[in-house]
Amino acid sequence: MHDTNQLAFSGTSPFDAIMQTRPDGSKFWPARSLMPLMGYDKWQNFKAVTERAKKAAENVGVDIAAEFSQVTQVIEAGNLGMTERVDFELSRFAAYLVAMNGDPNKPEVAAAQGYFAIRTRQAETARPQLTDDEVIHQALVITTGRVTALAQLAGRLATEVAAQAPKAEAYDAFMDATGSHKLAAVAKMLGWGPVIMNRELRKLGVLRRDNLPMARYAHHFNVVPQTYTRPDGQVVPTATTYVLPSGVEFLRRKLAGIEVPEQPVTVAALPVAEPQMIGGGR
């Protein structure tokens, strides 16, 4: 079995090995080849992950048939002779959503998330004169400029898993039990500062003044009600906004075209979301 955690970010990544190229130059990852690399051994379980990813893509208006191209394969099944089976040719974005919808307790899933997040970011920022190998090398060794915090986190997770360190706690640092991301973590994924990103989303009408989502975009978020006790003993209702997997791509598209202010690259732990006052309270 491939050690996906050790190889996910190197030139010998198994995720690169299963990538295929069509005659028109477009690339795809076969779902059945991706399945074992994400730690799944049964197609019915992995197909459920793929269906969740398709639903997330549908929520942001993606062409499902194009991104999750379904194909029928004819294979030999021992005594049963030749038989047909379904597979999906996943685009880079589709494979990224599949990784985001995988079991967060699997280290292979964490490696897949990091790999496809890096590839997606590279596809958006790569310079035409660079080869794929040069882009990958630059993303791995660069120490200045805008590098997404998700790539840094994925690298740290891979190192921790290789050292047999507890992985669940590291993963929980930026995801809750439903697989949702904190707003601050999403900001780091997309290369923004949390405060600045929230300000831009308020300008775009995605967030309210209290950083809770507008009703028309609520299906991309999970708002968790909470309470906060002030120093004077008064209990104030608050809420924490989490971003669902579909919301990550939704926010990326909303913020596309807006110049991200330059920020120093750090490897600090992801910030803990501060309580948000319900109803615009301060």
Coordinates of C-alpha atoms in Angstrom, one line a residue, residues 15 38 68 83 123 174 272:
F15 CA -2.2 11.1 -6.6
M38 CA -8.1 7.8 0.5
F68 CA -18.0 14.0 -12.4
T83 CA -19.2 -7.6 -16.3
A123 CA -3.8 26.0 -11.2
F174 CA -10.0 23.7 11.8
V272 CA -9.9 30.1 17.4

